[in-house]
Amino acid sequence: MEGSLFIFNFRCVGRKIIYNLVLIGIIILILDSAIGKTLNYFYFTETSGVHYRTTVSMESNTAELLIFGSSRANHHYVAETLEKGLTMDTYNCGREGNTILYSYAIFKAVVKRYAPKVLIFDVNINELDYDKVSYERLSSLLPYYENHPEIRSIIELKGPFEKYKLISKIYPYNSILLTIAVGNMGLNMTRKSDLKGYVPLYDYIKDTTLHKIEMADGILDTNKVNAALGIIKYCNSNNILLIFIQSPLYAIGQNTISTNFFTKLAEENETIFWNFINDPDFINKPEYFQDQDHLNDNGANYFSNLLIGKITNLIPTQK
Amino acid sequence: MGFTSFNFLIFFPLLIILYYATPLKFRWCTLLIASYYFYVNIKPCFALITAGITLSTYIFTRFMDNTNDESLKRKFMVMNIILILLPLIFFKYFSTVNKGIFSMLESFHLRWALPEIKLFLPIGISFYTFMAVGYTVDVFNQEIKSEKNIGILALFISFFPLILSGPIERAKNMLPQFTAIKGLDNKMITKGFKLLLWGYFMKLVVADRLGIYIDAIYNNIYQHNGTSLLFASFLYPFQLYADLGGYSLIAIGTANTLGFNVVQNFKRPFFSVTMSEFWRRWHISLISWLTYYIFTPLSFKYRKFGIWGIVAALLLTFLISGIWHGLGLTFVVWGIIQGLFLSIEALTNDRRAIIKKKYNLNKKWWYILFGISFTFILFDASLIFGRAQNCIDALHIFFRIFTTTGDLFIGSPSTLIYCLLGLIMLLAKDFTDEYIPSRFLLFENRNKFIRVISYSSIIILILLIGVFDGGQFIYFQF
Amino acid sequence: MERYEIIEKLSSIFHKVFADKTLILSNEMTSADVNGWDSLTHMLLITEIENVFSIKFKLKELNKLRNVGDMVNIICNKL
């Protein structure tokens, strides 16, 4: 009796709910597809801004010298200065808030298309530490999932369900609706000048006392370590000059597990590693910094000129 | 897995199908297994605590019902309450108390290596603990008979929609529903889905987005000027409302889709004209619990002191409320401030009632607007203690708000724009629900087309500007 | 004391506690029907009733009160 009551109920009442859910589901699918495709179109027609620079890095630029890294890469390496000094096309692929995992993805997309000559990877003092947020920041790569099979394994590190979330065509463009709109405006192009990927900072640091960095011991992240090793292996087998750089900080730094990792590899001649932390040329010059972590345009130019000399010394031996 | 994790998006539909496929008689079993599965997925050992509390509560309440000796009954009740509260006190306050003891010993130049255990608070422990305590007291007061079926009791304490963040339910409301599960109810399920949808909107689009902006300011209070601190403080109550209110709606909606009625937890609190009214609209289930089990017995005990007895009961109740939220001085201060506000209102109630009646103020729009603004400012000011890391920071924030001005920190303009968009939608809905409840209906519109378009639009909006992970950030450096 | 006398005395208590002389009590009346009757003023009401009728309530009894009718019944039983 109970059983038949349940079936009777389910057949009549449940059917209506299922019908409504399916109806709404279909409407969502249609809207999601239409809006997603529109966002996709306008994302790739942006002419300035952070999305544009990532797209250029991944899909169109053919520079011989490339710089990778986070905001420190983006603000520390003046592409035009390096270009003039080294007579090599240069592009700065650094992007704020992103880690070596992002850099590895850009690297993979680049080497699939052509063979650059020199690669600089700017690394932070905690570059290889395990940090949950690094994986969440991989959302910056979502718009490229569809057209770049070579980076899908990196994007899928974000979480076990990324593949399924990407069924939604809007999902890769979550939260960047306005940025896409602005990136398509000519106004933005003049507001944020594009200097081959380099973004200059113009402020000066307010607190000129040198602080010591207090950092707890982290643990090395396997994925990030594998990314670094993957880059080194590829460059070594393909005769690409690879340099890891810890660019200047306005603080008294310390040796971290990341620093030690790169130092060790350099000692074993696996790669080149230049460490500018605690470099007297910079920690006595607050006028070169916008804040503790970033050089301003003056500092970036000084730093870039310094690098020209060092890199020039390397190039003949590489050839 | 929380309500906003992708896992839940898979777990929940599967559960619904499984639940309605189970014969009526055994549906409570499906729910019990699902609830423990849900909780074990967060951390297996937490489920042990829940099971322990269930066992202890079952045994003691059965003993209570099987004796006529009042004092023995009372002993059983007290023993069970202590047992129930032990894990809560241990997990929530151990590290604070530990640090306190440690520093106290240090000041006497004694360095005992006390174990510095990093304890993670079992999620939900504050909520289901209160539910279990409430049930124990209800059995003692003979408001309800002790549940004979330990499985049903276990389900009440571990019911997954409520286990993480409430609403705190009464055994009187839930146990009868679990014992006599009804068949599929179309209206209830539809209502549930609507609440779920709006709850997700509140949490993902409004609360988490506001959080990004407010965190950028509140995590760097010494670098921001008074204007930015004021604006962030102004926004914080809305973040809290959208967060806890949204989460509550998801919890209630989930329960509804499974056919259960759960108490409303928020009722458009920002339209309250007095602080007393505010506490009848904000975190209703918590306040009801505190009123019934703490305030009423206390004020009853002190009733011979008249209005001052009530004031004492109020202050104690809100002190407990503050401690329940967290054992830091900031929470205690917040609780006491709330107690003070309500005490002042209680003490001046007579005189205010006379003035209100004389000028028929309750109907005047400017009085209502004034009341709403004043109540909001009071609650907002007290919340600075709730949000700041410690009391010194809180006082510093007040100081900076009153002494410094400057440019408002924008950070990422799109974040602020999304914040305001979501917030305006939320407040517009609450406004129409409060003052013109029969107009501008979207989810409740008679026209099916409008309803369907509304549901779809909200889902699309969540996909477009909901915050799905911690990858969003506002870059802030000084 | 007769029931109607109890209701009369109770009315004047309500008028005093809620500062409203226009209140007319009914058996089904609850706190929702009276402006200003909440958990705060409820205890003032109870104290006043205890004083006027010279009775003492138990907490258990209070929790069982659902409306004014229950209140009148319980006062009746105690007198």
CSV table of N, CA, C and O in Angstrom, one decimal, chain B residues 395-447:
chain,number,residue,atom,x,y,z
B,395,LEU,N,39.9,49.7,18.5
B,395,LEU,CA,40.0,51.0,19.0
B,395,LEU,C,40.7,51.9,18.0
B,395,LEU,O,40.4,53.1,17.7
B,396,HIS,N,41.8,51.3,17.4
B,396,HIS,CA,42.6,52.1,16.4
B,396,HIS,C,41.7,52.4,15.2
B,396,HIS,O,41.8,53.5,14.7
B,397,ILE,N,40.8,51.5,14.8
B,397,ILE,CA,40.0,51.8,13.7
B,397,ILE,C,39.0,53.0,14.0
B,397,ILE,O,38.9,53.9,13.2
B,398,PHE,N,38.4,52.9,15.2
B,398,PHE,CA,37.6,54.0,15.6
B,398,PHE,C,38.4,55.4,15.5
B,398,PHE,O,37.9,56.4,15.0
B,399,PHE,N,39.6,55.3,16.1
B,399,PHE,CA,40.4,56.5,16.1
B,399,PHE,C,40.7,57.1,14.7
B,399,PHE,O,40.5,58.2,14.5
B,400,ARG,N,41.0,56.2,13.8
B,400,ARG,CA,41.4,56.6,12.5
B,400,ARG,C,40.1,57.1,11.7
B,400,ARG,O,40.2,58.1,11.0
B,401,ILE,N,39.0,56.5,12.0
B,401,ILE,CA,37.8,57.0,11.3
B,401,ILE,C,37.5,58.4,11.7
B,401,ILE,O,37.0,59.2,10.9
B,402,PHE,N,37.7,58.7,13.0
B,402,PHE,CA,37.4,60.1,13.5
B,402,PHE,C,38.4,61.1,13.2
B,402,PHE,O,38.2,62.3,13.4
B,403,THR,N,39.7,60.6,12.9
B,403,THR,CA,40.7,61.6,12.8
B,403,THR,C,41.4,61.7,11.5
B,403,THR,O,42.1,62.7,11.2
B,404,THR,N,41.2,60.8,10.6
B,404,THR,CA,41.8,60.9,9.3
B,404,THR,C,40.8,60.8,8.2
B,404,THR,O,39.8,60.1,8.3
B,405,THR,N,41.1,61.5,7.1
B,405,THR,CA,40.3,61.3,5.9
B,405,THR,C,41.3,61.2,4.7
B,405,THR,O,42.5,61.3,4.9
B,406,GLY,N,40.7,61.0,3.6
B,406,GLY,CA,41.6,60.9,2.4
B,406,GLY,C,40.9,60.2,1.3
B,406,GLY,O,39.6,60.1,1.3
B,407,ASP,N,41.6,59.8,0.2
B,407,ASP,CA,40.9,59.2,-0.9
B,407,ASP,C,40.4,57.8,-0.5
B,407,ASP,O,41.1,57.1,0.2
B,408,LEU,N,39.3,57.5,-1.0
B,408,LEU,CA,38.7,56.2,-0.8
B,408,LEU,C,39.5,55.1,-1.5
B,408,LEU,O,39.8,55.3,-2.7
B,409,PHE,N,39.9,54.1,-0.9
B,409,PHE,CA,40.6,53.0,-1.5
B,409,PHE,C,39.7,52.3,-2.5
B,409,PHE,O,38.6,51.8,-2.1
B,410,ILE,N,40.1,52.2,-3.7
B,410,ILE,CA,39.2,51.5,-4.7
B,410,ILE,C,39.8,50.1,-5.0
B,410,ILE,O,39.1,49.1,-5.0
B,411,GLY,N,41.1,50.0,-5.2
B,411,GLY,CA,41.7,48.7,-5.5
B,411,GLY,C,41.3,48.3,-6.9
B,411,GLY,O,41.8,48.8,-7.9
B,412,SER,N,40.4,47.4,-7.0
B,412,SER,CA,40.0,46.9,-8.3
B,412,SER,C,38.5,47.5,-8.5
B,412,SER,O,37.6,47.1,-7.9
B,413,PRO,N,38.4,48.4,-9.5
B,413,PRO,CA,37.0,49.0,-9.7
B,413,PRO,C,35.9,48.0,-10.0
B,413,PRO,O,34.8,48.1,-9.5
B,414,SER,N,36.3,46.9,-10.7
B,414,SER,CA,35.2,46.0,-11.1
B,414,SER,C,34.7,45.3,-9.8
B,414,SER,O,33.5,45.0,-9.7
B,415,THR,N,35.6,45.0,-8.8
B,415,THR,CA,35.2,44.4,-7.6
B,415,THR,C,34.1,45.2,-6.9
B,415,THR,O,33.0,44.8,-6.5
B,416,LEU,N,34.4,46.5,-6.8
B,416,LEU,CA,33.4,47.4,-6.2
B,416,LEU,C,32.1,47.5,-6.9
B,416,LEU,O,31.0,47.5,-6.4
B,417,ILE,N,32.2,47.5,-8.2
B,417,ILE,CA,31.0,47.6,-9.1
B,417,ILE,C,30.2,46.4,-8.9
B,417,ILE,O,28.9,46.4,-8.7
B,418,TYR,N,30.8,45.2,-8.9
B,418,TYR,CA,30.0,43.9,-8.7
B,418,TYR,C,29.4,43.9,-7.3
B,418,TYR,O,28.3,43.5,-7.1
B,419,CYS,N,30.2,44.4,-6.3
B,419,CYS,CA,29.7,44.5,-4.9
B,419,CYS,C,28.4,45.3,-4.9
B,419,CYS,O,27.4,44.8,-4.3
B,420,LEU,N,28.5,46.5,-5.5
B,420,LEU,CA,27.3,47.4,-5.4
B,420,LEU,C,26.1,46.8,-6.1
B,420,LEU,O,25.0,46.9,-5.7
B,421,LEU,N,26.4,46.2,-7.3
B,421,LEU,CA,25.3,45.6,-8.1
B,421,LEU,C,24.6,44.6,-7.2
B,421,LEU,O,23.4,44.6,-7.1
B,422,GLY,N,25.3,43.7,-6.7
B,422,GLY,CA,24.8,42.6,-5.9
B,422,GLY,C,24.0,43.1,-4.7
B,422,GLY,O,22.9,42.7,-4.4
B,423,LEU,N,24.7,44.1,-4.0
B,423,LEU,CA,24.1,44.6,-2.8
B,423,LEU,C,22.8,45.4,-3.1
B,423,LEU,O,21.8,45.2,-2.4
B,424,ILE,N,22.7,46.1,-4.2
B,424,ILE,CA,21.5,46.9,-4.6
B,424,ILE,C,20.4,45.9,-4.8
B,424,ILE,O,19.3,46.0,-4.4
B,425,MET,N,20.7,44.8,-5.5
B,425,MET,CA,19.7,43.8,-5.8
B,425,MET,C,19.1,43.2,-4.6
B,425,MET,O,17.9,43.0,-4.4
B,426,LEU,N,20.1,42.9,-3.6
B,426,LEU,CA,19.6,42.3,-2.4
B,426,LEU,C,18.7,43.2,-1.6
B,426,LEU,O,17.7,42.8,-1.1
B,427,LEU,N,19.2,44.5,-1.4
B,427,LEU,CA,18.4,45.4,-0.6
B,427,LEU,C,17.1,45.8,-1.3
B,427,LEU,O,16.1,46.0,-0.6
B,428,ALA,N,17.1,45.8,-2.7
B,428,ALA,CA,15.9,46.1,-3.4
B,428,ALA,C,14.8,45.0,-3.1
B,428,ALA,O,13.7,45.3,-2.8
B,429,LYS,N,15.3,43.8,-3.1
B,429,LYS,CA,14.4,42.7,-2.8
B,429,LYS,C,13.8,42.8,-1.4
B,429,LYS,O,12.6,42.6,-1.2
B,430,ASP,N,14.7,43.0,-0.5
B,430,ASP,CA,14.3,43.1,0.9
B,430,ASP,C,13.3,44.3,1.1
B,430,ASP,O,12.4,44.2,1.9
B,431,PHE,N,13.6,45.4,0.4
B,431,PHE,CA,12.8,46.6,0.6
B,431,PHE,C,11.4,46.3,0.1
B,431,PHE,O,10.4,46.6,0.7
B,432,THR,N,11.3,45.7,-1.1
B,432,THR,CA,10.0,45.4,-1.7
B,432,THR,C,9.2,44.3,-0.8
B,432,THR,O,8.0,44.4,-0.5
B,433,ASP,N,10.0,43.3,-0.3
B,433,ASP,CA,9.4,42.3,0.6
B,433,ASP,C,8.8,43.0,1.9
B,433,ASP,O,7.8,42.5,2.4
B,434,GLU,N,9.5,44.0,2.3
B,434,GLU,CA,9.1,44.6,3.6
B,434,GLU,C,8.0,45.6,3.4
B,434,GLU,O,7.0,45.5,4.2
B,435,TYR,N,8.0,46.4,2.4
B,435,TYR,CA,7.0,47.5,2.3
B,435,TYR,C,5.9,47.3,1.3
B,435,TYR,O,4.8,47.8,1.4
B,436,ILE,N,6.3,46.6,0.2
B,436,ILE,CA,5.3,46.4,-0.9
B,436,ILE,C,5.3,44.9,-1.3
B,436,ILE,O,5.7,44.6,-2.4
B,437,PRO,N,5.0,44.0,-0.4
B,437,PRO,CA,5.2,42.6,-0.7
B,437,PRO,C,4.4,42.0,-1.8
B,437,PRO,O,4.7,40.9,-2.3
B,438,SER,N,3.4,42.7,-2.3
B,438,SER,CA,2.7,42.1,-3.4
B,438,SER,C,3.1,42.6,-4.8
B,438,SER,O,2.6,42.1,-5.8
B,439,ARG,N,4.0,43.6,-4.8
B,439,ARG,CA,4.4,44.1,-6.1
B,439,ARG,C,5.8,43.6,-6.5
B,439,ARG,O,6.6,43.1,-5.6
B,440,PHE,N,6.2,43.8,-7.7
B,440,PHE,CA,7.5,43.4,-8.2
B,440,PHE,C,7.9,42.0,-7.9
B,440,PHE,O,9.0,41.7,-7.5
B,441,LEU,N,6.9,41.1,-8.0
B,441,LEU,CA,7.3,39.7,-7.7
B,441,LEU,C,8.0,39.1,-8.9
B,441,LEU,O,7.6,39.2,-10.0
B,442,LEU,N,9.1,38.4,-8.6
B,442,LEU,CA,9.8,37.7,-9.7
B,442,LEU,C,9.7,36.2,-9.5
B,442,LEU,O,9.1,35.5,-10.3
B,443,PHE,N,10.3,35.7,-8.3
B,443,PHE,CA,10.2,34.3,-8.1
B,443,PHE,C,8.8,33.8,-7.8
B,443,PHE,O,8.4,32.7,-7.9
B,444,GLU,N,8.0,34.8,-7.3
B,444,GLU,CA,6.6,34.4,-6.9
B,444,GLU,C,5.6,35.0,-7.9
B,444,GLU,O,4.4,34.9,-7.6
B,445,ASN,N,6.0,35.4,-9.0
B,445,ASN,CA,5.1,36.0,-10.0
B,445,ASN,C,4.1,34.9,-10.5
B,445,ASN,O,4.5,33.7,-10.7
B,446,ARG,N,2.9,35.4,-10.8
B,446,ARG,CA,1.9,34.4,-11.3
B,446,ARG,C,2.2,33.9,-12.7
B,446,ARG,O,1.8,32.8,-13.0
B,447,ASN,N,2.9,34.8,-13.4
B,447,ASN,CA,3.2,34.4,-14.8
B,447,ASN,C,4.4,33.5,-14.8
B,447,ASN,O,5.5,33.8,-14.4
